Tab-separated table of C-alpha atoms in Angstrom:
chain	number	residue	atom	x	y	z
O	30	MET	CA	113.105	126.196	158.671
O	31	LYS	CA	115.220	124.640	161.386
O	32	ILE	CA	118.234	126.478	162.755
O	33	THR	CA	120.470	126.186	165.794
O	34	LEU	CA	120.171	129.330	167.900
O	35	ASN	CA	122.587	129.655	170.829
O	36	ASN	CA	123.275	125.904	170.863
O	37	ARG	CA	119.530	125.054	170.793
O	38	GLU	CA	117.425	123.752	167.903
O	39	GLU	CA	114.797	126.240	166.890
O	40	ASN	CA	111.950	126.192	164.387
O	41	ILE	CA	111.471	129.490	162.537
O	42	GLU	CA	108.203	129.951	160.591
O	43	ARG	CA	110.019	131.440	157.576
O	44	ASP	CA	112.019	130.148	154.625
O	45	LEU	CA	114.546	132.947	154.718
O	46	ILE	CA	115.245	135.495	157.408
O	47	THR	CA	117.947	138.082	158.022
O	48	ILE	CA	119.640	138.127	161.380
O	49	GLN	CA	118.047	141.525	162.084
O	50	GLU	CA	114.586	140.038	161.399
O	51	LEU	CA	115.424	137.085	163.639
O	52	ILE	CA	116.336	139.463	166.476
O	53	GLU	CA	112.910	141.139	166.117
O	54	TYR	CA	111.098	137.791	165.659
O	55	LYS	CA	112.629	136.513	168.924
O	56	ASN	CA	111.955	139.810	170.736
O	57	PHE	CA	115.608	140.218	171.684
O	58	THR	CA	115.491	143.726	173.087
O	59	PHE	CA	119.014	144.252	174.404
O	60	LYS	CA	120.794	147.168	172.746
O	61	LEU	CA	124.217	145.590	172.455
O	62	LEU	CA	124.592	142.246	170.768
O	63	VAL	CA	127.264	140.063	169.239
O	64	THR	CA	125.914	138.016	166.331
O	65	LYS	CA	127.390	135.088	164.412
O	66	ILE	CA	126.190	132.905	161.565
O	67	ASN	CA	128.078	129.626	161.149
O	68	ASP	CA	131.000	130.947	163.203
O	69	ARG	CA	131.308	134.094	161.076
O	70	LEU	CA	130.980	137.337	163.006
O	71	ILE	CA	128.156	139.552	161.691
O	72	LYS	CA	128.768	143.186	162.618
O	73	LYS	CA	125.852	145.475	163.406
O	74	ASP	CA	125.723	147.160	159.994
O	75	GLU	CA	125.610	143.778	158.202
O	76	ARG	CA	122.654	142.412	160.200
O	77	LYS	CA	119.985	143.733	157.814
O	78	THR	CA	121.519	141.918	154.858
O	79	ALA	CA	122.948	138.779	156.482
O	80	ASN	CA	120.595	135.931	155.569
O	81	ILE	CA	120.011	132.851	157.674
O	82	LYS	CA	119.201	129.621	155.830
O	83	ASP	CA	117.835	126.271	156.925
O	84	GLY	CA	120.386	124.390	159.020
O	85	ASP	CA	122.485	127.427	159.918
O	86	LYS	CA	124.153	127.773	163.292
O	87	VAL	CA	123.275	131.175	164.715
O	88	VAL	CA	124.577	132.875	167.852
O	89	VAL	CA	122.967	136.009	169.321
O	90	LEU	CA	124.707	137.151	172.499
O	91	HIS	CA	123.450	139.905	174.770
O	92	MET	CA	126.096	142.203	176.189
O	93	ILE	CA	125.369	142.777	179.882
O	94	SER	CA	127.172	145.408	181.940
O	95	GLY	CA	128.930	144.593	185.207
O	96	GLY	CA	132.312	143.370	186.288
P	29	MET	CA	147.098	115.356	188.606
P	30	ASN	CA	148.593	116.451	191.897
P	31	PHE	CA	149.282	120.097	192.687
P	32	ALA	CA	152.989	119.833	191.879
P	33	GLU	CA	152.136	118.499	188.397
P	34	ILE	CA	149.520	121.220	187.912
P	35	LYS	CA	151.995	123.920	188.925
P	36	LYS	CA	154.621	122.554	186.555
P	37	ILE	CA	152.256	122.968	183.597
P	38	LEU	CA	150.928	126.367	184.710
P	39	LYS	CA	154.461	127.746	185.099
P	40	CYS	CA	154.779	127.870	181.302
P	41	LYS	CA	151.354	129.456	180.713
P	42	LYS	CA	150.422	133.054	180.061
P	43	VAL	CA	146.983	134.519	180.696
P	44	GLY	CA	145.768	137.938	179.549
P	45	ILE	CA	143.297	139.807	181.759
P	46	ALA	CA	141.408	142.755	180.243
P	47	GLY	CA	140.383	144.941	183.175
P	48	CYS	CA	141.490	144.851	186.841
P	49	GLY	CA	138.177	145.559	188.574
P	50	GLY	CA	135.811	143.096	190.258
P	51	LEU	CA	136.271	140.293	187.743
P	52	GLY	CA	139.888	140.960	186.776
P	53	SER	CA	141.461	141.476	190.208
P	54	ASN	CA	139.798	138.394	191.709
P	55	CYS	CA	140.469	136.193	188.685
P	56	ALA	CA	144.135	137.292	188.638
P	57	VAL	CA	144.548	136.524	192.335
P	58	ALA	CA	143.029	133.042	191.918
P	59	LEU	CA	145.371	132.232	189.016
P	60	ALA	CA	148.359	133.672	190.896
P	61	ARG	CA	147.643	131.537	193.973
P	62	ILE	CA	147.800	128.312	191.968
P	63	GLY	CA	151.039	129.305	190.239
P	64	ILE	CA	150.272	130.669	186.792
P	65	GLY	CA	153.518	131.532	184.981
P	66	LYS	CA	152.621	134.950	183.678
P	67	LEU	CA	149.708	137.382	183.854
P	68	VAL	CA	149.307	140.191	181.336
P	69	ILE	CA	147.054	142.661	183.171
P	70	VAL	CA	145.514	145.775	181.632
P	71	ASP	CA	143.597	148.691	183.170
P	72	PHE	CA	143.736	152.507	183.007
P	73	ASP	CA	141.662	153.259	186.109
P	74	VAL	CA	142.493	154.204	189.715
P	75	ILE	CA	141.124	152.543	192.865
P	76	GLU	CA	138.074	154.278	194.361
P	77	LYS	CA	136.363	153.652	197.663
P	78	SER	CA	133.274	152.280	195.868
P	79	ASN	CA	135.444	149.537	194.301
P	80	LEU	CA	136.270	147.922	197.635
P	81	ASN	CA	132.893	146.137	197.875
P	82	ARG	CA	134.202	143.599	195.356
P	83	GLN	CA	137.701	144.340	194.094
P	84	HIS	CA	140.938	142.945	195.510
P	85	TYR	CA	142.410	146.174	196.908
P	86	TYR	CA	142.840	147.751	200.344
P	87	THR	CA	141.837	151.033	201.952
P	88	ASN	CA	145.432	152.284	201.966
P	89	GLN	CA	145.566	151.869	198.169
P	90	LEU	CA	142.799	154.334	197.238
P	91	GLY	CA	143.776	156.672	194.401
P	92	GLN	CA	146.485	154.341	193.081
P	93	LYS	CA	146.483	152.824	189.590
P	94	LYS	CA	144.734	149.450	189.674
P	95	VAL	CA	147.130	147.709	187.326
P	96	PHE	CA	150.305	148.480	189.348
P	97	THR	CA	148.591	147.933	192.689
P	98	LEU	CA	147.335	144.521	191.577
P	99	GLU	CA	150.886	143.675	190.527
P	100	GLU	CA	152.047	144.554	194.042
P	101	ASN	CA	149.236	142.637	195.781
P	102	ILE	CA	149.969	139.545	193.694
P	103	PHE	CA	153.656	139.776	194.609
P	104	PHE	CA	152.710	139.379	198.282
P	105	ILE	CA	150.547	136.328	197.455
P	106	ASN	CA	152.951	134.589	195.060
P	107	PRO	CA	156.211	136.329	194.128
P	108	HIS	CA	156.967	133.735	191.435
P	109	VAL	CA	154.219	134.979	189.104
P	110	LYS	CA	155.557	137.227	186.340
P	111	ILE	CA	153.341	140.255	185.830
P	112	GLU	CA	153.212	142.346	182.675
P	113	PRO	CA	151.133	145.429	183.582
P	114	HIS	CA	149.719	147.781	180.924
P	115	ASP	CA	148.274	151.116	182.023
P	116	VAL	CA	146.174	151.733	178.879
P	117	LYS	CA	142.571	151.863	177.708
P	118	LEU	CA	142.051	148.860	175.461
P	119	GLY	CA	140.786	149.252	171.909
P	120	PRO	CA	140.865	146.672	169.104
P	121	LYS	CA	144.478	147.494	168.192
P	122	GLU	CA	145.738	147.173	171.779
P	123	VAL	CA	143.781	143.949	172.381
P	124	VAL	CA	145.658	142.331	169.494
P	125	SER	CA	149.128	143.722	170.256
P	126	ILE	CA	148.985	143.095	174.021
P	127	PHE	CA	147.232	139.693	174.100
P	128	LYS	CA	148.376	137.972	170.901
P	129	LYS	CA	150.871	135.695	172.686
P	130	CYS	CA	148.535	134.674	175.530
P	131	ASP	CA	147.252	131.100	175.954
P	132	VAL	CA	143.886	132.345	177.249
P	133	ILE	CA	142.261	135.793	177.485
P	134	ILE	CA	139.921	136.788	180.322
P	135	GLU	CA	137.429	139.585	179.642
P	136	ALA	CA	136.937	141.554	182.843
P	137	PHE	CA	135.386	144.857	181.780
P	138	ASP	CA	132.333	146.452	183.348
P	139	LEU	CA	130.845	148.219	180.304
P	140	ALA	CA	128.757	146.238	177.799
P	141	GLU	CA	130.322	148.218	174.911
P	142	MET	CA	133.796	147.056	175.945
P	143	LYS	CA	132.638	143.445	176.243
P	144	GLN	CA	131.318	143.654	172.681
P	145	MET	CA	134.581	145.215	171.470
P	146	ILE	CA	136.826	142.502	172.889
P	147	ILE	CA	134.568	139.621	171.797
P	148	GLU	CA	134.417	140.927	168.213
P	149	THR	CA	138.144	141.686	168.137
P	150	VAL	CA	139.324	138.347	169.534
P	151	MET	CA	136.824	136.429	167.370
P	152	THR	CA	138.145	138.034	164.171
P	153	GLU	CA	141.788	138.858	164.935
P	154	LEU	CA	142.831	136.166	167.460
P	155	PRO	CA	140.331	133.355	166.764
P	156	ASP	CA	142.612	130.595	168.068
P	157	ILE	CA	142.899	132.048	171.573
P	158	PRO	CA	140.113	131.017	173.989
P	159	LEU	CA	138.264	134.054	175.378
P	160	ILE	CA	136.415	133.757	178.690
P	161	VAL	CA	133.911	136.541	179.384
P	162	GLY	CA	131.762	137.476	182.374
P	163	MET	CA	128.178	138.275	181.493
P	164	GLY	CA	125.570	139.106	184.133
P	165	MET	CA	126.602	139.078	187.801
P	166	ALA	CA	125.008	142.138	189.444
P	167	GLY	CA	122.841	141.890	192.564
P	168	TYR	CA	122.729	139.025	195.057
P	169	GLY	CA	121.265	135.559	195.551
P	170	ASP	CA	119.887	133.479	192.652
P	171	ASN	CA	122.874	131.105	192.650
P	172	GLU	CA	121.043	128.695	190.356
P	173	SER	CA	121.072	131.150	187.466
P	174	ILE	CA	124.870	131.389	187.223
P	175	LYS	CA	126.203	129.102	184.509
P	176	MET	CA	128.611	128.749	181.602
P	177	GLU	CA	127.938	128.650	177.856
P	178	GLN	CA	130.400	127.784	175.096
P	179	HIS	CA	130.339	129.021	171.497
P	180	GLY	CA	133.482	127.694	169.796
P	181	ASN	CA	136.456	129.386	171.453
P	182	LEU	CA	134.210	131.804	173.367
P	183	PHE	CA	133.207	130.902	176.926
P	184	ILE	CA	130.551	132.952	178.734
P	185	CYS	CA	130.223	132.855	182.528
P	186	GLY	CA	127.388	134.510	184.428
P	187	ASP	CA	123.617	134.619	184.666
P	188	MET	CA	123.395	136.182	181.157
P	189	LYS	CA	120.610	138.490	182.289
P	190	THR	CA	121.315	140.796	185.268
P	191	ALA	CA	122.850	144.133	184.234
P	192	ILE	CA	124.048	146.656	186.807
P	193	ALA	CA	121.585	149.406	187.726
P	194	GLU	CA	121.131	151.919	190.534
P	195	ASP	CA	119.288	149.333	192.670
P	196	ILE	CA	121.185	146.292	191.357
P	197	PRO	CA	124.812	146.953	192.306
P	198	PRO	CA	127.736	144.637	191.603
P	199	LEU	CA	128.730	142.996	194.915
P	200	ALA	CA	131.599	140.775	196.059
P	201	PRO	CA	129.732	137.435	196.299
P	202	ARG	CA	128.248	137.183	192.787
P	203	VAL	CA	131.101	139.047	191.069
P	204	GLY	CA	133.523	136.753	192.899
P	205	ILE	CA	131.644	133.631	191.782
P	206	VAL	CA	131.864	134.675	188.139
P	207	ALA	CA	135.531	135.791	188.445
P	208	HIS	CA	136.399	132.382	189.892
P	209	MET	CA	134.329	130.568	187.254
P	210	GLN	CA	136.438	132.378	184.662
P	211	ALA	CA	139.650	131.356	186.463
P	212	ASN	CA	138.370	127.785	186.764
P	213	LYS	CA	137.591	127.561	183.036
P	214	ALA	CA	140.989	129.073	182.194
P	215	LEU	CA	142.644	126.435	184.376
P	216	GLU	CA	140.716	123.653	182.666
P	217	ILE	CA	141.721	124.946	179.217
P	218	LEU	CA	145.378	125.355	180.241
P	219	LEU	CA	145.602	121.843	181.685
P	220	LYS	CA	143.893	120.317	178.683
P	221	ASN	CA	146.103	119.428	175.682
P	222	THR	CA	148.836	118.418	178.081
P	223	LYS	CA	150.187	114.893	178.546
P	224	ASN	CA	147.939	114.188	181.528
P	225	GLU	CA	144.607	114.297	179.763
P	226	ASN	CA	142.866	111.571	181.728
P	227	HIS	CA	141.284	113.915	184.264
P	228	THR	CA	139.727	116.448	181.913
P	229	LYS	CA	136.675	116.006	179.787
P	230	GLN	CA	135.647	117.846	176.652
P	231	SER	CA	132.886	120.348	177.348
């Protein structure tokens, strides 16, 4: 399926994927993330059940210390 | 728009700044210099010697509360700026109550956990207020990697990769670049949606 991940088009070799599976699939290793599907915030405990479908707009942001 | 016109618009604008360290103190000073109407500044920390490699404070201010000292330093730069200082540690409840009337919110924390907290809180509780965060500015050099990303009302400035570590300290040049990028984006947002729209472009 085709999704938009962080403003970029991305082809995912699955028909259905949770956001947690997407994080593993993309090898996103940062501990702290902010995740959104179609502008809806997905909190950490919802990531295992939040499904991403074809055409969805997904945001996975890495929280990086420093300031 | 000339500077007088810019100042006239900024005079009526209110910016919230979460944290008065490297990002917050420098961003606040930049906005104060150009005549922002009001700054709502929040921090619970005191100034330490190790802060002076990047934060807008002086050696005679060590041990003082950052939020009140920044208020004082801004007064000497531009006494017309109204400052609303809050000496508190921000949690979701305080983010909403303190920043809900702001036109723009600047995230200027150092800890990743706090960055996550304010992004999630503003996104759900104050979704109409633009939030500008700093993400990745430790170390030195690598100018090309510093950029800005937009996701709806969330703007992310930084290299999006370099976290602080023992051998990758936060230093004035890169922290200052990101702090000023945040101020620059805030300025662009504040001047947009005004009558003089011809100079701005949608990003």
